[in-house]
Coordinates of C-alpha atoms in Angstrom, one line a residue:
Chain A
X1 CA 131.2 64.8 40.5
X2 CA 132.4 67.2 37.7
X3 CA 129.7 68.6 35.4
X4 CA 131.1 66.5 32.6
X5 CA 130.9 63.4 34.5
X6 CA 127.3 64.3 35.8
X7 CA 126.1 65.0 32.3
X8 CA 127.7 61.8 30.9
X9 CA 126.2 59.7 33.6
X10 CA 122.7 61.2 33.2
X11 CA 122.6 61.0 29.5
X12 CA 124.0 57.5 29.3
X13 CA 121.4 56.4 32.0
X14 CA 118.6 58.1 30.1
X15 CA 119.4 56.8 26.8
X16 CA 120.0 53.3 28.1
X17 CA 116.7 53.4 29.9
X18 CA 115.0 54.7 26.8
X19 CA 115.8 51.6 24.8
X20 CA 119.3 52.6 24.2
X21 CA 120.9 50.9 21.2
X22 CA 118.0 48.6 20.5
X23 CA 116.2 50.6 17.9
X24 CA 119.4 51.9 16.0
X25 CA 121.1 48.5 16.1
X26 CA 118.0 46.7 15.0
X27 CA 117.6 49.2 12.0
X28 CA 121.3 48.7 11.2
X29 CA 121.2 44.9 11.4
X30 CA 117.8 44.7 9.6
X31 CA 118.9 46.8 6.6
X32 CA 122.1 45.1 6.2
X33 CA 120.7 41.6 6.5
X34 CA 118.1 42.3 4.0
X35 CA 120.7 42.9 1.3
X36 CA 121.8 39.3 0.7
X37 CA 118.1 38.4 0.7
X38 CA 117.4 41.1 -2.0
X39 CA 120.5 40.6 -4.1
X40 CA 120.7 36.9 -3.8
X41 CA 123.8 35.0 -2.5
X42 CA 126.1 35.6 -5.4
X43 CA 129.4 36.2 -3.7
X44 CA 131.1 38.6 -6.1
X45 CA 128.0 40.9 -6.1
X46 CA 127.8 41.0 -2.3
X47 CA 131.5 41.6 -1.9
X48 CA 131.3 44.7 -4.1
X49 CA 128.0 46.0 -2.7
X50 CA 128.5 45.1 0.9
X51 CA 131.0 47.6 2.3
X52 CA 129.2 50.7 1.0
X53 CA 125.8 49.3 2.3
X54 CA 127.2 48.6 5.8
X55 CA 128.4 52.3 6.0
X56 CA 125.2 53.8 4.6
X57 CA 123.0 51.8 7.0
X58 CA 125.3 52.8 10.0
X59 CA 125.0 56.4 9.1
X60 CA 121.4 56.4 8.7
X61 CA 120.9 54.3 12.0
X62 CA 122.8 57.0 14.1
X63 CA 121.1 59.9 12.3
X64 CA 117.6 58.7 13.6
X65 CA 118.8 58.9 17.2
X66 CA 120.5 62.4 16.7
X67 CA 117.2 64.2 15.9
X68 CA 116.0 64.4 19.7
X69 CA 119.2 65.0 21.4
X70 CA 119.0 68.7 22.0
X71 CA 115.3 69.1 21.1
X72 CA 114.2 67.5 24.3
X73 CA 116.5 69.6 26.3
X74 CA 115.1 72.7 24.7
X75 CA 111.6 71.8 25.3
X76 CA 111.8 70.6 28.8
X77 CA 114.0 73.6 30.0
X78 CA 117.1 71.4 30.7
X79 CA 119.1 73.6 28.2
X80 CA 118.6 76.8 30.4
X81 CA 120.2 74.8 33.4
X82 CA 123.1 73.6 31.2
X83 CA 123.7 77.3 30.2
X84 CA 123.8 78.1 34.0
X85 CA 126.4 75.5 34.7
X86 CA 129.9 76.9 35.6
X87 CA 131.3 74.4 33.1
X88 CA 131.4 75.5 29.4
X89 CA 128.5 74.3 27.2
X90 CA 130.9 72.9 24.8
X91 CA 132.2 70.5 27.5
X92 CA 128.6 69.5 28.4
X93 CA 127.8 68.8 24.7
X94 CA 131.0 66.8 24.4
X95 CA 129.6 64.7 27.4
X96 CA 126.4 64.1 25.8
X97 CA 128.1 63.0 22.5
X98 CA 130.5 60.7 24.4
X99 CA 127.5 59.1 26.2
X100 CA 125.6 58.7 22.8
X101 CA 128.9 57.1 21.4
X102 CA 129.1 54.6 24.2
X103 CA 125.3 53.7 24.3
X104 CA 124.6 53.9 20.6
X105 CA 127.8 54.1 18.6
X106 CA 129.7 51.2 20.0
X107 CA 126.8 48.7 19.7
X108 CA 126.4 49.6 16.2
X109 CA 130.1 49.1 15.6
X110 CA 129.9 45.6 17.2
X111 CA 126.8 44.8 15.2
X112 CA 129.0 45.6 12.2
X113 CA 130.7 42.2 12.7
X114 CA 127.7 40.0 11.9
X115 CA 126.6 42.5 9.2
X116 CA 130.0 42.2 7.5
X117 CA 130.0 38.3 7.6
X118 CA 126.5 38.3 6.2
X119 CA 127.8 40.4 3.3
X120 CA 130.6 38.0 2.7
X121 CA 133.5 40.0 4.0
X122 CA 136.6 37.9 4.7
X123 CA 136.7 37.0 8.5
X124 CA 140.2 38.3 8.8
X125 CA 139.0 41.7 8.0
X126 CA 136.2 41.8 10.6
X127 CA 138.1 43.3 13.5
X128 CA 139.3 46.1 11.3
X129 CA 135.7 46.8 10.1
X130 CA 134.4 47.0 13.6
X131 CA 137.2 49.4 14.7
X132 CA 136.5 51.4 11.5
X133 CA 132.8 51.6 12.5
X134 CA 133.7 52.7 16.0
X135 CA 135.8 55.6 14.6
X136 CA 133.2 56.4 12.0
X137 CA 130.4 56.6 14.6
X138 CA 132.4 59.2 16.6
X139 CA 132.7 61.2 13.4
X140 CA 129.0 60.8 12.6
X141 CA 128.0 61.8 16.2
X142 CA 130.5 64.8 16.3
X143 CA 129.0 66.2 13.0
X144 CA 125.5 65.2 14.0
X145 CA 125.5 67.1 17.3
X146 CA 126.0 70.3 15.4
X147 CA 123.2 69.5 13.0
X148 CA 121.0 68.5 15.9
X149 CA 121.8 71.9 17.7
X150 CA 120.9 73.8 14.7
X151 CA 117.6 72.1 14.1
X152 CA 116.6 71.9 17.9
X153 CA 114.0 74.6 17.6
X154 CA 112.5 73.1 14.4
X155 CA 109.3 71.0 14.8
X156 CA 109.9 67.7 12.8
X157 CA 113.4 68.7 12.1
X158 CA 114.5 65.2 11.0
X159 CA 114.5 65.9 7.3
X160 CA 116.4 69.1 8.0
X161 CA 119.1 67.5 10.1
X162 CA 119.6 64.9 7.4
X163 CA 120.0 67.6 4.7
X164 CA 122.6 69.5 6.9
X165 CA 124.5 66.5 8.2
X166 CA 124.6 64.0 5.4
X167 CA 127.2 65.8 3.3
X168 CA 129.5 65.8 6.2
X169 CA 129.0 61.9 6.4
X170 CA 130.8 61.6 3.1
X171 CA 134.5 61.4 4.3
X172 CA 134.0 58.7 6.9
X173 CA 131.7 56.7 4.4
X174 CA 134.4 56.8 1.7
X175 CA 137.2 55.7 4.0
X176 CA 135.1 53.3 6.0
X177 CA 134.0 51.5 2.8
X178 CA 137.7 51.3 1.9
X179 CA 138.4 49.5 5.1
X180 CA 135.4 47.1 4.7
X181 CA 136.6 46.4 1.1
X182 CA 140.1 45.6 2.4
X183 CA 141.6 48.4 0.4
X184 CA 144.7 50.1 2.1
X185 CA 143.3 49.2 5.5
X186 CA 145.9 50.9 7.7
X187 CA 145.8 54.2 5.8
X188 CA 142.1 54.3 5.7
X189 CA 141.9 53.6 9.5
X190 CA 144.3 56.6 10.1
X191 CA 142.2 58.8 8.0
X192 CA 139.1 57.7 9.8
X193 CA 140.7 58.5 13.2
X194 CA 141.4 61.9 12.0
X195 CA 137.8 62.4 10.9
X196 CA 136.6 61.1 14.3
X197 CA 138.9 63.5 16.3
X198 CA 138.2 66.4 14.1
X199 CA 134.5 66.0 14.5
X200 CA 134.7 65.4 18.3
X201 CA 136.6 68.5 18.7
X202 CA 134.7 70.9 16.4
X203 CA 131.2 69.4 16.6
X204 CA 130.6 70.5 20.3
X205 CA 131.9 73.9 19.6
X206 CA 129.4 74.4 16.7
X207 CA 126.8 72.8 18.6
X208 CA 127.2 75.0 21.7
X209 CA 127.1 78.2 19.5
X210 CA 123.9 77.0 17.9
X211 CA 122.3 76.1 21.3
X212 CA 123.1 79.6 22.7
X213 CA 121.2 81.1 20.0
X214 CA 118.2 78.7 20.5
X215 CA 118.1 79.6 24.2
X216 CA 116.9 83.2 23.3
Chain B
X1 CA 118.9 88.4 61.2
X2 CA 122.6 89.1 60.9
X3 CA 125.5 87.0 61.3
X4 CA 127.6 85.7 58.3
X5 CA 125.7 83.7 55.8
X6 CA 127.1 81.8 53.0
X7 CA 127.0 85.0 50.9
X8 CA 129.4 87.1 52.9
X9 CA 130.4 89.2 49.9
X10 CA 127.0 91.0 50.0
X11 CA 125.6 90.2 46.6
X12 CA 123.6 92.8 44.8
X13 CA 122.1 93.0 41.3
X14 CA 121.9 96.2 39.4
X15 CA 119.9 96.6 36.1
X16 CA 120.5 99.9 34.2
X17 CA 118.5 101.5 31.3
X18 CA 117.6 98.1 29.9
X19 CA 115.8 97.8 26.5
X20 CA 114.5 94.3 25.7
X21 CA 112.7 93.2 22.5
X22 CA 111.4 90.1 21.2
X23 CA 111.5 90.2 17.4
X24 CA 110.2 93.5 16.2
X25 CA 108.4 94.3 19.4
X26 CA 110.1 96.3 22.1
X27 CA 108.9 95.1 25.5
X28 CA 110.9 97.2 28.0
X29 CA 112.5 100.5 27.4
X30 CA 115.0 102.1 29.7
X31 CA 114.1 99.8 32.5
X32 CA 116.3 99.8 35.7
X33 CA 116.3 98.6 39.3
X34 CA 118.8 97.6 42.0
X35 CA 118.5 94.9 44.6
X36 CA 120.9 94.8 47.5
X37 CA 121.7 91.8 49.8
X38 CA 118.5 90.3 51.2
X39 CA 116.4 92.1 48.6
X40 CA 113.2 90.6 47.3
X41 CA 112.0 92.2 44.1
X42 CA 108.5 91.4 42.9
X43 CA 107.9 91.8 39.2
X44 CA 104.3 92.3 38.1
X45 CA 102.6 92.8 34.7
X46 CA 100.1 91.3 32.5
X47 CA 100.4 88.3 30.2
X48 CA 103.0 89.1 27.6
X49 CA 104.3 92.2 29.3
X50 CA 107.8 91.0 29.4
X51 CA 108.3 89.5 32.8
X52 CA 109.9 86.3 31.4
X53 CA 111.9 88.3 28.9
X54 CA 113.3 90.4 31.8
X55 CA 114.2 87.3 33.8
X56 CA 115.9 85.6 30.8
X57 CA 117.9 88.7 30.0
X58 CA 119.1 88.9 33.7
X59 CA 120.1 85.1 33.5
X60 CA 122.0 86.0 30.4
X61 CA 120.0 83.8 28.0
X62 CA 119.1 86.7 25.8
X63 CA 121.1 89.9 24.9
X64 CA 119.5 93.3 25.8
X65 CA 119.3 95.8 22.9
X66 CA 120.7 98.2 25.2
X67 CA 121.5 98.8 28.9
X68 CA 123.7 96.8 31.4
X69 CA 123.1 94.0 33.9
X70 CA 125.7 93.8 36.7
X71 CA 126.1 91.4 39.6
X72 CA 128.2 92.7 42.5
X73 CA 129.8 90.9 45.4
X74 CA 129.7 87.6 43.6
X75 CA 133.0 85.8 43.5
X76 CA 132.4 84.1 40.3
X77 CA 130.0 85.3 37.6
X78 CA 129.2 81.8 36.4
X79 CA 128.2 80.9 40.1
X80 CA 126.0 84.0 40.5
X81 CA 122.5 82.8 39.8
X82 CA 119.6 80.2 39.7
X83 CA 116.8 80.4 37.2
X84 CA 113.6 78.6 37.8
X85 CA 111.4 79.3 34.7
X86 CA 108.1 78.0 33.4
X87 CA 109.7 74.8 32.3
X88 CA 111.0 72.6 35.2
X89 CA 114.0 71.1 33.3
X90 CA 113.1 67.6 34.4
X91 CA 113.5 64.4 32.6
X92 CA 110.7 61.9 32.9
X93 CA 112.9 58.9 33.1
X94 CA 115.2 60.0 35.9
X95 CA 114.2 59.8 39.5
X96 CA 114.1 62.7 42.0
X97 CA 117.3 61.6 43.5
X98 CA 119.0 61.4 40.2
X99 CA 118.0 64.8 39.3
X100 CA 119.4 66.2 42.6
X101 CA 122.7 64.4 42.0
X102 CA 122.9 65.6 38.5
X103 CA 122.3 69.1 39.4
X104 CA 125.0 69.1 42.2
X105 CA 127.5 67.9 39.5
X106 CA 126.3 70.3 36.9
X107 CA 126.4 73.4 39.2
X108 CA 129.6 72.2 40.8
X109 CA 128.1 72.0 44.3
X110 CA 128.8 69.5 47.2
X111 CA 126.1 67.0 47.3
X112 CA 123.2 67.9 49.6
X113 CA 120.4 65.6 48.3
X114 CA 119.2 64.9 51.9
X115 CA 118.8 68.6 52.8
X116 CA 117.0 69.3 49.5
X117 CA 114.5 66.4 49.9
X118 CA 113.7 67.4 53.4
X119 CA 113.2 71.1 52.7
X120 CA 111.0 70.6 49.7
X121 CA 109.1 67.7 51.2
X122 CA 110.0 65.2 48.5
X123 CA 111.5 62.5 50.7
X124 CA 108.6 60.0 50.0
X125 CA 109.2 60.6 46.2
X126 CA 113.0 60.3 46.2
X127 CA 113.1 57.0 44.1
X128 CA 110.1 57.9 41.8
X129 CA 110.8 58.9 38.2
X130 CA 109.9 62.5 37.5
X131 CA 107.4 61.3 34.9
X132 CA 104.9 60.1 37.7
X133 CA 105.1 63.4 39.8
X134 CA 102.2 65.5 40.0
X135 CA 102.5 69.0 38.6
X136 CA 103.1 70.5 42.0
X137 CA 105.6 67.9 42.9
X138 CA 107.5 68.6 39.7
X139 CA 107.5 72.2 40.6
X140 CA 108.9 71.3 44.1
X141 CA 111.6 69.4 42.4
X142 CA 112.6 72.2 40.1
X143 CA 112.8 74.5 43.2
X144 CA 114.9 71.9 44.9
X145 CA 117.8 73.1 42.6
X146 CA 117.9 76.3 44.7
X147 CA 118.8 74.2 47.7
X148 CA 120.9 71.6 45.8
X149 CA 123.5 74.3 44.8
X150 CA 123.9 77.6 46.7
X151 CA 123.7 80.7 44.4
X152 CA 123.4 84.4 45.6
X153 CA 120.8 85.4 43.2
X154 CA 117.5 83.7 42.4
X155 CA 115.5 84.4 39.3
X156 CA 112.0 82.9 39.7
X157 CA 109.4 82.9 37.1
X158 CA 105.9 82.4 38.7
X159 CA 107.5 80.0 41.2
X160 CA 104.3 79.2 42.9
X161 CA 102.6 77.8 39.7
X162 CA 101.0 74.4 40.4
X163 CA 101.9 74.5 44.2
X164 CA 99.4 73.7 46.8
X165 CA 99.1 75.8 50.0
X166 CA 101.7 73.6 51.8
X167 CA 104.0 74.0 48.8
X168 CA 103.6 77.8 48.8
X169 CA 104.5 77.7 52.5
X170 CA 107.6 75.8 51.6
X171 CA 108.5 78.3 48.9
X172 CA 108.0 81.3 51.2
X173 CA 110.4 79.6 53.8
X174 CA 113.0 79.1 51.1
X175 CA 112.8 82.7 50.1
X176 CA 113.0 84.0 53.6
X177 CA 115.9 81.7 54.6
X178 CA 117.7 82.9 51.5
X179 CA 117.1 86.6 52.2
X180 CA 118.4 85.9 55.8
X181 CA 121.6 84.7 54.4
X182 CA 122.0 87.8 52.2
X183 CA 120.8 86.4 49.0
X184 CA 118.8 88.3 46.4
X185 CA 115.4 87.1 45.0
X186 CA 113.8 88.5 41.9
X187 CA 110.4 86.9 41.1
X188 CA 107.8 87.4 38.4
X189 CA 104.4 86.9 40.0
X190 CA 100.7 87.1 39.4
X191 CA 99.7 86.8 43.1
X192 CA 101.8 87.8 45.9
X193 CA 104.0 85.1 47.4
X194 CA 104.2 84.9 51.2
X195 CA 107.2 87.1 52.1
X196 CA 106.7 90.9 51.8
X197 CA 108.8 92.2 48.9
X198 CA 111.4 94.9 49.3
X199 CA 110.2 96.5 46.1
X200 CA 107.6 95.9 43.5
X201 CA 108.1 96.7 39.9
X202 CA 105.5 96.7 37.1
X203 CA 106.6 95.9 33.6
X204 CA 104.5 96.8 30.4
X205 CA 102.3 99.4 32.2

């Protein structure tokens, strides 16, 4: 088994055993389902406010799970062992990100379907919303890995990671909301795919550089 | 003991005029030693003298202010060493066996879980999550990395911490077997480990 596969398997198994997507999906669904209760069932209002709210809830839900990704590895000594692997640290970080996307990102994207319906999105648009959330989650996680690596050595770094990462959440949120609003769906989806690929490529490189400094 | 071990290239470690600092404080100045195949270097020194810093510098985790660290006779620098530090590097939720499988993948080694379990005396605990292991058992599992993936140079930071008498015997046997195969062991210790060291260095004296 390659170092990439071994890291993916271990992280996915640990995340799954640790409650997996339960807490983030619960947070996401709870936040989005409360909106119609708070705003009332008026269709025009929900149609306007719904798409941005789905995306903000999705971003915050994944942010909460990012905080501990590398902090735990730093505290228990696993990071030292990752540094001694013949595989580049960037690749191992990518494996961790992929595991997180599968265990947390995809379930949140799927939970986007009931959330969108609750917020009066047209049913024909639901598949595009789920796809856009899946892409957006990859972008969030890619950027979030870098933020989590920078704050790994900081006790209670949750606030700090939010400050670092949230500005970079803006592009996916803008184009994701466009998809959810049914506005130029194909174009917005391609841009989201670009965000996802860019974050997945650059996030691990930045995260690995930050982690090497943390190991000192 | 002669005969070709797995480390036929005769690994050796050379540390030359090393200067190490933590923050503003210089811990080691112009420090050097060399260890050849089968060498066992014991590093002694009080708390905070810089034993761990020295081992972490040799492992490549932190950059020395000055000096050089060279491995010779290792075919691939990324496959040169093992580091067993104060932190065991275990995940509470993963079983003993899952750890061994993960390390085999992480370090690019052929799976040899059975051998690691037998040599470290962890067979009965194979399916248990690391969370429920005692301190000594967790230490044994960390030391099982040494068996799970062969590496010519071992850097051990107080490897006997938490081990019972039998565990210390297991550790001694591991070190002796590694030296017989031509491997190099560098260990920071407070009390002598079983095998007689080929040299003893004192830091921070």
